[in-house]
Short mmCIF file of C-alpha atoms in Angstrom, two decimals:
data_model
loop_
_atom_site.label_atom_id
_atom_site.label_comp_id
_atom_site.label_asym_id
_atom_site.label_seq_id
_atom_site.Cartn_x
_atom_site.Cartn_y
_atom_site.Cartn_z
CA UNK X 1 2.84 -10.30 -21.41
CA UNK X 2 3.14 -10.48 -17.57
CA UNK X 3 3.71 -13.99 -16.12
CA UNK X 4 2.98 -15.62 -12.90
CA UNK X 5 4.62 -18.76 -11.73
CA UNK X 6 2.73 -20.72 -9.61
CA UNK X 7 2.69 -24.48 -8.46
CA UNK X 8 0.44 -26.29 -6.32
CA UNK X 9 -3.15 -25.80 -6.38
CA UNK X 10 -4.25 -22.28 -7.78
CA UNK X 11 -8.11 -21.38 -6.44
CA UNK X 12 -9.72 -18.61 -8.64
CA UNK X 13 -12.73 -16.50 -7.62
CA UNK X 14 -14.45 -14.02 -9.58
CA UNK X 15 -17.95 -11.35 -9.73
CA UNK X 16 -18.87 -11.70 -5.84
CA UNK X 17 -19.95 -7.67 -6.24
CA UNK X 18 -19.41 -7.89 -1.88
CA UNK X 19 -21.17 -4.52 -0.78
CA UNK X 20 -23.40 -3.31 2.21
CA UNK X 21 -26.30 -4.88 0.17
CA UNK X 22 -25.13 -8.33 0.34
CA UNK X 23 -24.19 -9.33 3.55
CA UNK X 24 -25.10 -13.25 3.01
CA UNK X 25 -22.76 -13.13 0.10
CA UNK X 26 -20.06 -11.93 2.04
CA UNK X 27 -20.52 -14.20 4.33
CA UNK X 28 -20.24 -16.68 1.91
CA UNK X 29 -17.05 -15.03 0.39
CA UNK X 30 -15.14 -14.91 3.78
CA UNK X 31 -16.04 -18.85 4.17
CA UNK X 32 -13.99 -19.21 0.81
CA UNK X 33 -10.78 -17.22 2.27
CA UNK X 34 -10.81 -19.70 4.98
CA UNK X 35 -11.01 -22.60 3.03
CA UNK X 36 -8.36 -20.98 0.55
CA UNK X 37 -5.71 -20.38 3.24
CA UNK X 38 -6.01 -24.03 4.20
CA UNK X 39 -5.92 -25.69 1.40
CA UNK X 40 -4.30 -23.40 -1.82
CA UNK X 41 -1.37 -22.80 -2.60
CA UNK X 42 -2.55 -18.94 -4.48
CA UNK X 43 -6.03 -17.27 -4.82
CA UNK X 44 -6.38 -15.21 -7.24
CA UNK X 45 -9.52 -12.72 -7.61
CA UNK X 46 -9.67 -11.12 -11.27
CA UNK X 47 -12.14 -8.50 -10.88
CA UNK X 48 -15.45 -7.31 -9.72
CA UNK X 49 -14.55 -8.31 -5.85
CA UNK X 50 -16.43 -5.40 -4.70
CA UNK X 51 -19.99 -3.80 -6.05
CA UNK X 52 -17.77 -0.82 -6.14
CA UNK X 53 -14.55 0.82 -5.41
CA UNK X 54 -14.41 4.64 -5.22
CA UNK X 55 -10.67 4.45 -4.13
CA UNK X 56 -8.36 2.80 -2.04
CA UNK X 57 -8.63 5.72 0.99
CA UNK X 58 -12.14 4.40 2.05
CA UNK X 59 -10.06 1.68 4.13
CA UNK X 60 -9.13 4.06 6.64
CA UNK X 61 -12.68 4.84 7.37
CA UNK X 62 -14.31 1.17 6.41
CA UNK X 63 -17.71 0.59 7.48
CA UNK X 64 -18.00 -2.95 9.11
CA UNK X 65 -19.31 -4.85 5.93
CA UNK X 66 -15.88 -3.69 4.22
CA UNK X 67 -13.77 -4.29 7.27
CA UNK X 68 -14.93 -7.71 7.46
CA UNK X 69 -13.82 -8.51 4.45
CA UNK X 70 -10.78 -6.49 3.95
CA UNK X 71 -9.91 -8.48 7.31
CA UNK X 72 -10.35 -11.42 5.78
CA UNK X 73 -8.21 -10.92 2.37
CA UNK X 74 -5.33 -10.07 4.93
CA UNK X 75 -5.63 -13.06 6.74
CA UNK X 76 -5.62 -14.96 3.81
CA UNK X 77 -2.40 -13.37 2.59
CA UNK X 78 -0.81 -13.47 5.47
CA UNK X 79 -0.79 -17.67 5.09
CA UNK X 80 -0.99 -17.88 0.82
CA UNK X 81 -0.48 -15.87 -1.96
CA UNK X 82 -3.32 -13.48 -2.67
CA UNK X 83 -3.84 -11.35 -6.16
CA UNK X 84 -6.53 -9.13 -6.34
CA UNK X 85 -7.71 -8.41 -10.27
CA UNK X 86 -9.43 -5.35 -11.03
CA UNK X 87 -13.16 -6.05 -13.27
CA UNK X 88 -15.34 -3.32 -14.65
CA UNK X 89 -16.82 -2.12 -10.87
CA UNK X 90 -13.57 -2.35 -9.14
CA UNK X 91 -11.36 -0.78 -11.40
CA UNK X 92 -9.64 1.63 -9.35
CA UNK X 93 -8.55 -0.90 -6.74
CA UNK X 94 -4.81 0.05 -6.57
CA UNK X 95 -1.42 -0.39 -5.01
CA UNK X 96 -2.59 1.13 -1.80
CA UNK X 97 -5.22 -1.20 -1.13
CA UNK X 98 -3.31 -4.16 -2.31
CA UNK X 99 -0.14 -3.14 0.16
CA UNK X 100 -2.49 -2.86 3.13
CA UNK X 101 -3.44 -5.93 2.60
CA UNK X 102 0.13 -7.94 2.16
CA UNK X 103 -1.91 -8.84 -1.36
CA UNK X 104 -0.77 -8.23 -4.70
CA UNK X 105 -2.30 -6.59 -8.07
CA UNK X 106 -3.28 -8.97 -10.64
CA UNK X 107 -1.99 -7.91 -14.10
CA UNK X 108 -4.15 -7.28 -17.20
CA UNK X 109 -4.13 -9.84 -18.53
CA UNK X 110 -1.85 -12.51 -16.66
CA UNK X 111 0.07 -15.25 -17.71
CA UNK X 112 -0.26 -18.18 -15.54
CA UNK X 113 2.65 -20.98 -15.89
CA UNK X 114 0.65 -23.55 -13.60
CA UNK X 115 0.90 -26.85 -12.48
CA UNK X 116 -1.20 -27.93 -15.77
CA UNK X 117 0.30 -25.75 -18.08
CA UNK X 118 -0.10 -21.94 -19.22
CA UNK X 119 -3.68 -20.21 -18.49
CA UNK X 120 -4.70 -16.87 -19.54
CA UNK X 121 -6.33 -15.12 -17.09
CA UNK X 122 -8.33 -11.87 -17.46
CA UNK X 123 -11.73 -10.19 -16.43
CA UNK X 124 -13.20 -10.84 -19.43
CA UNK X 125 -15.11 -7.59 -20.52
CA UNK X 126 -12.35 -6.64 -22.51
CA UNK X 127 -13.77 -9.00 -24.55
CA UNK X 128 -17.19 -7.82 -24.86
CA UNK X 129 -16.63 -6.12 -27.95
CA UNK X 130 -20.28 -5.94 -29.23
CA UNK X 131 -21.32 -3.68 -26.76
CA UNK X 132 -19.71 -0.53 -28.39
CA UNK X 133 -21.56 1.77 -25.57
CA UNK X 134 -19.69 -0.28 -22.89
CA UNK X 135 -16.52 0.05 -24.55
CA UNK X 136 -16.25 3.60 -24.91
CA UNK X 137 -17.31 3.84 -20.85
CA UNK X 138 -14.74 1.11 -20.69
CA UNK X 139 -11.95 3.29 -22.45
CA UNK X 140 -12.92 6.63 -20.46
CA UNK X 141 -12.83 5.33 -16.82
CA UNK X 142 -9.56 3.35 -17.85
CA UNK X 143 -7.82 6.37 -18.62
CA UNK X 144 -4.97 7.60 -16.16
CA UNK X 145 -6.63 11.00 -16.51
CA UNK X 146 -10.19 10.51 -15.63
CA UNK X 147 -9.15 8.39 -12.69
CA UNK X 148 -7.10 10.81 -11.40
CA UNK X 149 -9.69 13.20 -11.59
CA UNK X 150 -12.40 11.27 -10.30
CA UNK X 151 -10.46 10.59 -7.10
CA UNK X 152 -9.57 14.36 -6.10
CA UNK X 153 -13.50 14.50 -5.68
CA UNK X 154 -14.72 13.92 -1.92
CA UNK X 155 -15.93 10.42 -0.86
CA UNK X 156 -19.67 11.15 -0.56
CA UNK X 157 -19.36 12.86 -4.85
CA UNK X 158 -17.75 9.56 -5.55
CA UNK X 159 -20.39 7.59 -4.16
CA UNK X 160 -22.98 9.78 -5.74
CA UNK X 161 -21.04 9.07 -8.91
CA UNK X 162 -20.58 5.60 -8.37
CA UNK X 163 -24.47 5.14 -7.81
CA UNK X 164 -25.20 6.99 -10.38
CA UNK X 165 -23.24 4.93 -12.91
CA UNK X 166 -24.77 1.71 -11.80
CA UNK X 167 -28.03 3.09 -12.56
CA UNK X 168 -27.62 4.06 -15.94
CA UNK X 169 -25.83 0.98 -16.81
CA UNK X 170 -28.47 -1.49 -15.24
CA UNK X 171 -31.07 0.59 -17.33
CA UNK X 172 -28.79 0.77 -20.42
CA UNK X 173 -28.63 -3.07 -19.84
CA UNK X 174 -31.99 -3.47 -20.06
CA UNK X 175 -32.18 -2.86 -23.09
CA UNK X 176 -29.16 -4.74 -24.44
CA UNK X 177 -29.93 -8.22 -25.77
CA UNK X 178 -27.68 -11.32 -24.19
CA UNK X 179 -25.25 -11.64 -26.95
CA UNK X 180 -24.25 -8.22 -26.87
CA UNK X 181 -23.21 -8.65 -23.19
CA UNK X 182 -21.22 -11.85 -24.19
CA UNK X 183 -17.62 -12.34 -25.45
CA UNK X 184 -17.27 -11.96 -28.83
CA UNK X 185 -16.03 -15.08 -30.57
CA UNK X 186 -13.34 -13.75 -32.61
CA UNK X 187 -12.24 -11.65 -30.20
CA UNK X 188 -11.57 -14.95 -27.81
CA UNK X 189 -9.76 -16.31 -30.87
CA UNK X 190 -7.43 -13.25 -31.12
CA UNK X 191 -6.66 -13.73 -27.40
CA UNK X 192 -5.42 -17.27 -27.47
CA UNK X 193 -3.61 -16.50 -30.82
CA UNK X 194 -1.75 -13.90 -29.15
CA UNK X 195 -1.05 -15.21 -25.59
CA UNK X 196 -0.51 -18.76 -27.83
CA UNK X 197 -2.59 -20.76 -25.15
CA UNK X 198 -4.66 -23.15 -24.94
CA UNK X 199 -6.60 -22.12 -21.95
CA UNK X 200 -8.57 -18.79 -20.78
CA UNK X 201 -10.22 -17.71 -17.98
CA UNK X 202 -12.50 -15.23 -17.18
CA UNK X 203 -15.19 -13.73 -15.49
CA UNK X 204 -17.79 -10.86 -16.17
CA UNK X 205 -20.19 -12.62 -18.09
CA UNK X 206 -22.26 -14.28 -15.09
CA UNK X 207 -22.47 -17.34 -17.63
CA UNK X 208 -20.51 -20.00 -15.28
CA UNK X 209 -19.00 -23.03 -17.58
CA UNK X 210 -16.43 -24.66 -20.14
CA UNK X 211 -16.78 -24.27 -23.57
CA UNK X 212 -14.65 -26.30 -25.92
CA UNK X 213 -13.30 -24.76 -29.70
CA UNK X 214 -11.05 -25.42 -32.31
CA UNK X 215 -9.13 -22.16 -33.49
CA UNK X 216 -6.23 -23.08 -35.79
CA UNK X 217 -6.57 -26.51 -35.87
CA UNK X 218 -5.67 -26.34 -31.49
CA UNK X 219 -8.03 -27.70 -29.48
CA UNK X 220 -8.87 -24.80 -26.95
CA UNK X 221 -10.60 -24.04 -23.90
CA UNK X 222 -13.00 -21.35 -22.50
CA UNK X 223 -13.85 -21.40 -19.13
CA UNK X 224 -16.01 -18.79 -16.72
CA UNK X 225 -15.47 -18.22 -13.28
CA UNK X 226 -19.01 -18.42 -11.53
CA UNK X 227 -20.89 -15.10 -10.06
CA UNK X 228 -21.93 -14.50 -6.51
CA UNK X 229 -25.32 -13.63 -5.29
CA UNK X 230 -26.57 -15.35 -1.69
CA UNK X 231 -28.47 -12.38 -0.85
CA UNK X 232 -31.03 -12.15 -4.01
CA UNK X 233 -30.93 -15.32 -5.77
CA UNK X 234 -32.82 -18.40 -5.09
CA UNK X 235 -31.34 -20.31 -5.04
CA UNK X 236 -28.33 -18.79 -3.97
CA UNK X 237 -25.39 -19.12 -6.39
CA UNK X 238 -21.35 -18.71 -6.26
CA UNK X 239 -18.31 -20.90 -6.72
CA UNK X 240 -14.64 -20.73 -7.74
CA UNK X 241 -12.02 -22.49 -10.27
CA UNK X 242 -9.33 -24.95 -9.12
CA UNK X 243 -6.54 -25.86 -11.49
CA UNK X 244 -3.88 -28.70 -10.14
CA UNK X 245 -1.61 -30.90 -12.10
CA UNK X 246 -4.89 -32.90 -12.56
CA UNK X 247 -6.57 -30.05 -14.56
CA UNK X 248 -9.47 -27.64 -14.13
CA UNK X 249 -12.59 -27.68 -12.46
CA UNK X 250 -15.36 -25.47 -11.48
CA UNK X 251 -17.00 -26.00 -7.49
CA UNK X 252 -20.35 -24.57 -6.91
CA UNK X 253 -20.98 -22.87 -3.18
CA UNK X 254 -23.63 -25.50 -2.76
CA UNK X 255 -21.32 -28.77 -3.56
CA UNK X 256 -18.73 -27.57 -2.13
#
């Protein structure tokens, strides 16, 4: 499994979906990078930074939203580690992107050796077993082959694509109940069995919090990075993990 040595305090973000749509939460996101770069030692972003990515040759032609932000990550890596993480909409962020940006590609999952210990860190929807439909998608757009595919297509047929996919699965979603969307329970269990750790994090589930479990007699630990909306929500809602030598804990964007 891929490792990551880090020391000091690690700042995690995850789900801000930043797009043309959401220019309050974008807002919001670049106010994190600042505060990261002064007072992190590493951010790390596992997955769903973006609404979408069609492929990392849209930065040569970003529209202002995106270079605002992409701005931003490379300030922020240009004073502290940054790892970007790819989650179900951002998938086919790559090494291009992440070399523009002095950043680095967060692998899946990672290993973190922290100040507090080992932490398994993922996107989480690898988890989401239950939803058999999402898997299969999961499985197809993962492959080496469809990717490569998908990007020989112009820019405007990916977006078409793109938008096209989001449709379907907000509709398909719908019609899902809640538990289906959520990690299964055994399938966390096989995780920190085979990673043996007593901590994972994750995002993807929008369902923000700690949750506390015994599996083999270990005392364990579950906890779920926060997702961003300050454009639609009302309130608005958004925050990020901190683990230290002291532990973990969860900041809102309203506390903080």
């Amino acid at each position: 499994m891929n490792k990551i040595v880090l020391q000091g305090p690690v700042w995690l973000a995850s789900d801000m979906h930043l797009g043309p749509a959401a220019p309050a939460t974008g807002e919001a996101f670049l106010g994190l990078l600042e505060a990261a770069a002064g007072e992190a030692a590493a951010l790390l972003l596992p997955g769903d930074i973006f609404d979408a990515w069609i492929g990392d040759d849209v930065i040569g032609a970003a529209p202002p939203w995106l270079a605002a932000v992409l701005q931003g990550l490379q300030r922020t890596a240009a004073r502290i580690p940054v790892w970007l993480g790819r989650g179900n909409r951002d998938f086919l962020m790559g090494a291009g992107l992440a070399d523009a940006l002095n950043a680095r590609l967060l692998p899946e999952p990672a290993l973190l050796e922290t100040d507090y210990g080992r932490v398994l860190l993922t996107h989480g929807d690898e988890y989401c077993i239950d939803d058999a439909a999402y898997q299969q998608f999961r499985a197809m757009v993962r492959n080496p082959q469809w990717q490569e595919q998908f990007l020989a297509k112009s820019v405007p047929e990916r977006l078409a694509l793109a938008q096209q996919a989001r449709g379907e699965s907000q509709a398909a979603n719908q019609m899902k109940s809640a538990e289906i969307m959520d990690v299964n329970a055994q399938a966390i269990e096989d995780a920190f069995r085979a990673a043996d750790v007593d901590i994972i994090v994750h995002g993807h589930t929008h369902r923000p919090g700690r949750h506390v479990l015994q599996v083999d007699g270990r005392r364990r630990e579950r906890w779920v990075l926060p997702d961003w909306d300050c454009d639609h929500a009302d309130p608005p809602r958004g925050g990020w993990l901190v683990i230290d030598r002291d532990g973990l804990e969860l900041y809102d964007l309203d506390t903080a």
